[in-house]
Amino acid sequence: MAPKPRTVLELFEYAPIQLASHELSKRAGLKIWQTFGRQVAVEFPSAKTDEHWQLTAQGWAGLLPVTPELTLVLRPKIALQMLWSMLAYAFGLRDLHIGDKLVKAATLPDLYEQLALIFAQRVLKRRRQGFAHHYQPIVERRTTVRGRVQPAESLQRPWDVALTCQYDQFSADIEDNQILLWTLDRILRGRLCSADAQRIVMSAFHALRPGVSLRPFRPAACQQRHYDRLTEDYQALHALCYFFLAQTAPFPAVGDSTMLPFCLHMATLFERFVAAWLTHNLGDSWRLNAQETYRLDSEGNLAFRVDMVVRERVTGRVRWVLDTKYSTPHQTPAASDVAQVLAYAHAARAAEAILVFPTPIARPLDVRIGGVRVRSLTFDLRTDVEVAGQAFLRTLDQPAEGKPTLSA
């Protein structure tokens, strides 16, 4: 019997869609609600929904394999080219110079597949050069002597003709390669690539598998690694690994296929993107720290974690604290958001507190509250990323002349 064709259902951020009760099976609806409830809000057929299913994407972008017959595509409210620019900054992919290869990617599945292909092709290119090898210490019991005999361990079993030997073995079974293999395994298990692309990813997997162990890794393992002239190309490979693994949740064991192969939380991505762009463009006079923590009690039970803190590099004085807000208000920033960023500024002893939005708002904020200048600024995601960034920098550094002061 031929398999049923796969249905792809597109959802746009915070735009509810309704489906007749026969258009979505109860099994699929329950799976979305139980497994992907954070990504998609589900209203079951009822009098409230006129006996329709109602699905609403909750600020995520990506691909959700619901059943073998159904995949949800969560589309962001920004253009795909801007999404790639954000990813390139946020995940350290700018140095790969692969933006031109993604021009043909018209949808999120296309973007995912193109990145998976680029990664697999680079792994295969490294195979032709030879995968990295290191000397690994091996301790094992052998009937022939190799390396150094461990007499204490050997004498504990005098009846055994095997001796405990320690030696170094030149092996490709090292963490640098294990991270590549684990990432390829996650891509294969996601089953989001076309048959042709899946074959190339499988070829890269089999190129590594004979001499490399399949071990699980968290995304952080891909960062802050040491490279030398023989392994410098691994830095780009591990940057791609970080991108793929950071979108895979929950963290599964070997052999487990329960995962989200590609799903981006847009608010988190916007925060990471703005921090990365500013880090590259603020200039040498400033230092940006992301996710800086301020403890509010001696026991450490209460703390602020600030999106971005910008200091003068020489004096260490805090100039700005910045808090990103991916959801743009209709008129002016919410009082709760203003109170939050103002509290951050007082904790960091900052002169200015900035709320950063992805699109302009009708009534921007620029006031003084208790000696702190509080503003709303835009890093506009509707235009070219570099143009938007430079415009953001100019407004960030504008003087505060003639601005009103709020008082009780």
Coordinates of C-alpha atoms in Angstrom, one line a residue:
M1 CA 0.0 0.0 0.0
A2 CA 1.4 3.4 -1.0
P3 CA 2.1 5.8 2.0
K4 CA -0.3 8.7 2.4
P5 CA 1.0 12.0 1.1
R6 CA 2.4 14.3 3.8
T7 CA 0.3 17.4 4.5
V8 CA 2.2 20.6 5.3
L9 CA 0.1 23.1 7.2
E10 CA 1.5 26.7 7.6
L11 CA 0.8 28.9 10.6
F12 CA 1.9 32.5 10.9
E13 CA 2.9 34.1 14.2
Y14 CA -0.1 34.8 16.5
A15 CA -2.5 34.5 13.5
P16 CA -5.1 31.9 14.4
I17 CA -6.4 29.5 11.8
Q18 CA -9.5 27.3 12.0
L19 CA -9.9 23.8 10.6
A20 CA -13.1 21.9 10.3
S21 CA -13.3 18.9 12.6
H22 CA -12.7 16.5 9.7
E23 CA -9.6 18.4 8.5
L24 CA -7.6 17.5 11.6
S25 CA -7.8 14.1 13.2
K26 CA -8.3 13.9 17.0
R27 CA -5.0 12.0 17.2
A28 CA -3.1 14.8 15.5
G29 CA -4.8 17.5 17.5
L30 CA -3.9 15.8 20.8
K31 CA -0.3 15.3 19.6
I32 CA 0.0 19.1 18.9
W33 CA -1.6 20.0 22.2
Q34 CA 0.5 17.5 24.3
T35 CA 3.9 17.7 22.5
F36 CA 4.0 21.2 20.9
G37 CA 1.8 23.2 23.3
R38 CA 4.5 25.8 23.9
Q39 CA 4.8 26.4 20.1
V40 CA 1.1 26.2 19.1
A41 CA -2.0 27.0 21.2
V42 CA -4.8 24.5 20.5
E43 CA -8.5 25.1 20.8
F44 CA -10.5 21.9 20.5
P45 CA -13.8 21.8 18.5
S46 CA -16.5 23.2 20.8
A47 CA -19.3 25.7 20.8
K48 CA -16.8 28.4 21.4
T49 CA -15.0 27.6 18.1
D50 CA -18.1 26.7 16.1
E51 CA -17.0 23.0 16.3
H52 CA -13.7 23.9 14.5
W53 CA -10.1 23.3 15.5
Q54 CA -8.3 26.5 16.2
L55 CA -4.4 26.6 16.0
T56 CA -2.3 29.7 16.8
A57 CA 1.5 29.8 16.5
Q58 CA 3.0 31.3 19.7
G59 CA 6.0 33.2 18.6
W60 CA 8.1 30.3 17.2
A61 CA 9.4 29.6 13.7
G62 CA 10.3 26.2 12.5
L63 CA 9.0 22.8 11.5
L64 CA 7.0 20.4 13.8
P65 CA 6.6 16.8 12.6
V66 CA 3.2 16.0 14.2
T67 CA 2.5 12.6 12.5
P68 CA 4.0 10.8 9.5
E69 CA 1.2 12.5 7.5
L70 CA 1.3 16.0 8.9
T71 CA 4.0 18.6 9.4
L72 CA 3.3 22.1 10.8
V73 CA 5.4 25.0 9.4
L74 CA 5.6 27.9 11.8
R75 CA 6.4 31.0 9.7
P76 CA 7.8 34.2 11.3
K77 CA 6.4 37.6 10.6
I78 CA 9.7 38.7 9.1
A79 CA 11.1 37.9 5.7
L80 CA 13.2 34.7 5.3
Q81 CA 16.3 36.7 4.2
M82 CA 16.1 38.7 7.4
L83 CA 15.7 35.5 9.4
W84 CA 18.9 34.2 7.9
S85 CA 20.7 37.4 8.7
M86 CA 19.6 37.1 12.3
L87 CA 20.7 33.4 12.5
A88 CA 24.0 34.3 10.9
Y89 CA 24.8 36.8 13.7
A90 CA 23.2 34.9 16.6
F91 CA 24.9 31.6 15.8
G92 CA 28.2 32.8 14.5
L93 CA 27.6 31.7 10.9
R94 CA 28.6 35.0 9.2
D95 CA 32.1 33.7 8.4
L96 CA 30.8 30.8 6.5
H97 CA 29.9 33.1 3.5
I98 CA 26.9 30.9 2.6
G99 CA 24.2 33.6 2.3
D100 CA 24.4 33.4 -1.6
K101 CA 23.7 29.7 -1.4
L102 CA 20.5 30.3 0.5
V103 CA 19.0 32.8 -1.9
K104 CA 16.8 30.0 -3.5
A105 CA 15.4 29.0 -0.1
A106 CA 11.8 30.3 -0.4
T107 CA 10.5 28.5 2.7
L108 CA 11.7 27.4 6.1
P109 CA 11.9 23.8 5.0
D110 CA 14.1 25.0 2.1
L111 CA 16.3 26.9 4.5
Y112 CA 16.7 24.0 6.8
E113 CA 17.5 21.6 4.0
Q114 CA 20.1 24.0 2.4
L115 CA 21.9 24.4 5.7
A116 CA 21.9 20.6 6.3
L117 CA 23.3 20.1 2.8
I118 CA 26.0 22.7 3.3
F119 CA 27.0 21.0 6.6
A120 CA 27.0 17.5 5.1
Q121 CA 29.0 18.6 2.1
R122 CA 31.6 20.2 4.4
V123 CA 31.9 17.0 6.4
L124 CA 32.5 15.0 3.2
K125 CA 35.1 17.6 2.1
R126 CA 36.9 17.1 5.4
R127 CA 36.8 13.3 4.8
R128 CA 38.7 13.8 1.6
Q129 CA 41.3 15.8 3.5
G130 CA 41.3 13.3 6.4
F131 CA 39.4 13.7 9.7
A132 CA 41.3 15.0 12.7
H133 CA 43.1 12.4 14.7
H134 CA 44.6 12.6 18.2
Y135 CA 46.5 10.2 20.4
Q136 CA 44.1 8.7 22.9
P137 CA 45.3 6.9 26.0
I138 CA 44.1 3.3 26.0
V139 CA 44.1 0.9 29.0
E140 CA 43.2 -2.7 28.3
R141 CA 44.0 -6.3 29.1
R142 CA 46.0 -8.1 26.3
T143 CA 47.7 -11.4 25.7
T144 CA 50.5 -9.6 24.0
V145 CA 52.4 -6.7 25.4
R146 CA 51.8 -3.2 24.0
G147 CA 53.0 0.0 25.5
R148 CA 53.6 -0.1 29.3
V149 CA 52.5 -3.0 31.4
Q150 CA 50.6 -2.0 34.6
P151 CA 52.1 -4.5 37.1
A152 CA 49.8 -3.7 40.0
E153 CA 46.6 -4.5 38.0
S154 CA 48.2 -7.5 36.4
L155 CA 49.3 -9.1 39.7
Q156 CA 45.8 -8.9 41.1
R157 CA 44.9 -11.7 38.6
P158 CA 47.9 -14.0 38.5
W159 CA 45.9 -16.8 37.0
D160 CA 45.1 -14.6 33.9
V161 CA 47.6 -14.8 31.1
A162 CA 46.4 -11.4 29.9
L163 CA 48.4 -8.3 31.0
T164 CA 47.0 -4.8 31.7
C165 CA 48.7 -2.5 29.2
Q166 CA 48.6 1.2 28.7
Y167 CA 49.4 2.8 25.3
D168 CA 48.5 5.7 23.1
Q169 CA 46.5 5.1 19.9
F170 CA 46.2 7.5 17.0
S171 CA 42.4 7.7 16.6
A172 CA 39.7 9.7 15.0
D173 CA 37.3 8.8 17.8
I174 CA 37.7 12.3 19.4
E175 CA 35.1 14.8 20.6
D176 CA 35.6 17.1 17.5
N177 CA 34.4 14.3 15.3
Q178 CA 31.8 12.9 17.7
I179 CA 30.0 16.3 17.7
L180 CA 29.8 16.2 13.9
L181 CA 28.4 12.6 14.0
W182 CA 25.8 13.4 16.7
T183 CA 24.6 16.4 14.6
L184 CA 24.3 14.4 11.5
D185 CA 22.3 11.8 13.5
R186 CA 19.9 14.5 14.7
I187 CA 19.4 15.8 11.2
L188 CA 18.7 12.3 9.8
R189 CA 16.2 11.5 12.6
G190 CA 14.4 14.7 12.0
R191 CA 13.5 13.5 8.5
L192 CA 12.9 17.0 7.2
C193 CA 15.1 16.9 4.2
S194 CA 14.1 15.6 0.7
A195 CA 15.2 12.1 -0.3
D196 CA 18.2 13.5 -2.3
A197 CA 19.4 15.7 0.5
Q198 CA 18.9 12.9 3.1
R199 CA 21.2 10.6 1.0
I200 CA 24.0 13.2 1.1
V201 CA 23.6 13.6 4.9
M202 CA 23.6 9.8 5.2
S203 CA 26.8 9.7 3.2
A204 CA 28.5 12.1 5.6
F205 CA 27.2 10.1 8.6
H206 CA 28.6 6.8 7.2
A207 CA 31.9 8.6 6.4
L208 CA 32.4 9.2 10.1
R209 CA 30.6 6.3 11.7
P210 CA 33.2 3.4 11.3
G211 CA 35.8 5.1 13.5
V212 CA 33.8 7.5 15.6
S213 CA 31.5 6.8 18.6
L214 CA 27.9 8.1 18.5
R215 CA 27.6 10.1 21.7
P216 CA 25.0 12.8 22.7
F217 CA 26.2 16.4 23.0
R218 CA 24.5 19.6 24.2
P219 CA 24.8 22.7 22.1
A220 CA 27.3 24.3 24.6
A221 CA 29.9 21.6 23.6
C222 CA 30.2 23.2 20.2
Q223 CA 31.4 26.5 21.7
Q224 CA 34.8 27.8 23.0
R225 CA 36.7 24.9 21.6
H226 CA 40.4 25.0 20.7
Y227 CA 41.5 24.8 17.1
D228 CA 45.0 24.8 15.5
R229 CA 46.1 25.1 11.9
L230 CA 45.2 21.5 11.2
T231 CA 41.7 21.8 12.6
E232 CA 40.7 25.4 11.9
D233 CA 38.0 24.4 9.4
Y234 CA 36.3 22.5 12.3
Q235 CA 35.3 25.9 13.8
A236 CA 32.9 26.5 10.9
L237 CA 31.6 22.9 11.2
H238 CA 31.0 23.3 14.9
A239 CA 29.2 26.6 14.4
L240 CA 26.7 24.7 12.1
C241 CA 26.5 22.0 14.7
Y242 CA 25.6 24.6 17.4
F243 CA 22.9 25.9 15.1
F244 CA 21.3 22.5 14.6
L245 CA 21.7 21.3 18.1
A246 CA 20.4 24.5 19.7
Q247 CA 17.1 24.0 17.9
T248 CA 16.7 20.4 19.0
A249 CA 14.7 20.0 22.1
P250 CA 14.2 18.1 24.3
F251 CA 17.6 16.6 24.7
P252 CA 17.2 13.0 23.6
A253 CA 19.2 9.9 24.3
V254 CA 21.0 7.9 21.6
G255 CA 18.3 6.2 19.4
D256 CA 15.5 8.4 20.6
S257 CA 13.6 10.2 17.8
T258 CA 11.4 12.3 20.0
M259 CA 12.7 15.8 19.2
L260 CA 12.0 19.1 17.6
P261 CA 14.4 19.1 14.7
F262 CA 14.1 22.8 13.8
C263 CA 12.2 25.3 16.0
L264 CA 13.3 28.8 16.8
H265 CA 11.9 30.9 19.7
M266 CA 11.8 34.3 17.9
A267 CA 12.0 36.4 21.1
T268 CA 15.2 34.6 22.1
L269 CA 16.6 34.8 18.6
F270 CA 15.9 38.6 18.5
E271 CA 17.7 39.1 21.8
R272 CA 20.7 37.0 20.7
F273 CA 20.8 38.7 17.3
V274 CA 20.8 42.3 18.7
A275 CA 23.5 41.3 21.2
A276 CA 25.7 39.7 18.5
W277 CA 25.2 42.6 16.1
L278 CA 26.1 45.2 18.7
T279 CA 29.2 43.2 19.8
H280 CA 30.5 43.3 16.2
N281 CA 29.6 47.0 15.6
L282 CA 29.8 49.0 18.9
G283 CA 33.5 49.8 18.4
D284 CA 36.5 49.4 20.6
S285 CA 35.4 51.9 23.2
W286 CA 32.6 49.7 24.5
R287 CA 32.2 46.2 25.9
L288 CA 28.8 44.4 25.8
N289 CA 27.9 41.6 28.3
A290 CA 24.9 39.5 27.5
Q291 CA 22.7 37.9 30.2
E292 CA 24.5 39.7 33.0
T293 CA 23.2 38.7 36.5
Y294 CA 22.7 41.0 39.5
R295 CA 22.0 39.2 42.8
L296 CA 19.5 41.1 45.0
D297 CA 19.9 39.1 48.2
S298 CA 22.8 37.6 50.0
E299 CA 21.5 34.0 49.6
G300 CA 21.2 34.4 45.8
N301 CA 17.5 33.4 45.8
L302 CA 16.5 36.6 43.9
A303 CA 18.4 38.0 40.9
F304 CA 18.0 40.1 37.8
R305 CA 19.3 38.8 34.5
V306 CA 19.7 41.6 32.1
D307 CA 19.6 41.0 28.3
M308 CA 22.5 43.4 27.5
V309 CA 24.8 45.6 29.6
V310 CA 27.1 48.0 27.7
R311 CA 30.1 49.5 29.6
E312 CA 32.9 51.9 28.7
R313 CA 35.9 49.6 28.1
V314 CA 38.4 51.8 30.0
T315 CA 36.4 52.8 33.1
G316 CA 34.0 49.9 33.3
R317 CA 31.1 52.4 33.8
V318 CA 27.7 51.2 32.6
R319 CA 26.3 53.4 29.9
W320 CA 23.2 51.4 28.7
V321 CA 21.2 48.5 29.8
L322 CA 19.0 47.0 27.0
D323 CA 16.0 44.8 27.1
T324 CA 14.6 43.3 23.9
K325 CA 10.9 43.0 23.3
Y326 CA 10.0 41.0 20.3
S327 CA 6.2 41.8 20.5
T328 CA 5.7 45.4 19.4
P329 CA 3.0 47.3 21.3
H330 CA 0.3 49.1 19.3
Q331 CA 0.9 52.6 20.9
T332 CA 3.6 52.9 23.6
P333 CA 5.6 50.5 25.8
A334 CA 3.7 48.8 28.6
A335 CA 4.2 50.2 32.1
S336 CA 5.5 46.8 33.3
D337 CA 8.2 46.7 30.6
V338 CA 9.3 50.3 31.6
A339 CA 9.4 49.3 35.3
Q340 CA 11.4 46.2 34.4
V341 CA 14.1 47.9 32.4
L342 CA 14.2 50.8 35.0
A343 CA 14.9 48.3 37.8
Y344 CA 17.7 46.8 35.6
A345 CA 19.2 50.2 35.2
H346 CA 19.2 50.9 39.0
A347 CA 20.8 47.4 39.7
A348 CA 23.5 48.1 37.1
R349 CA 23.9 51.8 38.0
A350 CA 23.3 52.6 34.3
A351 CA 22.7 56.1 33.0
E352 CA 20.2 54.9 30.4
A353 CA 17.7 52.1 30.0
I354 CA 16.6 51.0 26.5
L355 CA 13.7 48.9 25.4
V356 CA 14.4 47.5 21.9
F357 CA 11.6 46.6 19.5
P358 CA 11.7 45.0 16.1
T359 CA 9.4 47.5 14.4
P360 CA 8.5 51.1 15.1
I361 CA 5.8 52.0 17.6
A362 CA 3.3 54.8 17.4
R363 CA 4.4 56.7 20.5
P364 CA 8.1 56.1 21.2
L365 CA 9.3 56.7 24.8
D366 CA 12.1 59.1 25.9
V367 CA 11.8 60.3 29.5
R368 CA 13.8 60.6 32.7
I369 CA 12.7 58.6 35.7
G370 CA 14.6 59.0 38.9
G371 CA 17.7 60.2 37.2
V372 CA 17.7 57.4 34.5
R373 CA 16.9 58.1 30.9
V374 CA 14.4 55.5 29.7
R375 CA 13.8 55.1 25.9
S376 CA 12.2 52.8 23.3
L377 CA 14.3 52.2 20.2
T378 CA 13.8 50.2 17.1
F379 CA 16.1 47.6 15.4
D380 CA 13.9 47.4 12.3
L381 CA 13.5 43.9 11.0
R382 CA 11.7 45.0 7.9
T383 CA 14.8 46.3 6.1
D384 CA 18.4 45.3 5.4
V385 CA 20.1 44.2 8.6
E386 CA 23.1 46.5 8.3
V387 CA 21.0 49.5 7.4
A388 CA 18.7 48.9 10.3
G389 CA 21.7 48.3 12.6
Q390 CA 23.4 51.6 11.7
A391 CA 20.2 53.5 12.2
F392 CA 19.8 51.8 15.6
L393 CA 23.3 52.9 16.6
R394 CA 22.7 56.5 15.6
T395 CA 19.5 56.7 17.8
L396 CA 21.2 54.8 20.6
D397 CA 23.9 57.6 20.9
Q398 CA 21.5 60.6 20.6
P399 CA 21.8 63.2 23.4
A400 CA 19.0 63.7 25.9
E401 CA 18.5 67.4 25.5
G402 CA 15.1 68.8 26.4
K403 CA 13.5 65.4 27.4
P404 CA 10.8 65.4 30.0
T405 CA 11.3 64.2 33.6
L406 CA 8.7 62.1 35.3
S407 CA 8.0 62.9 38.9
A408 CA 5.4 61.9 41.4

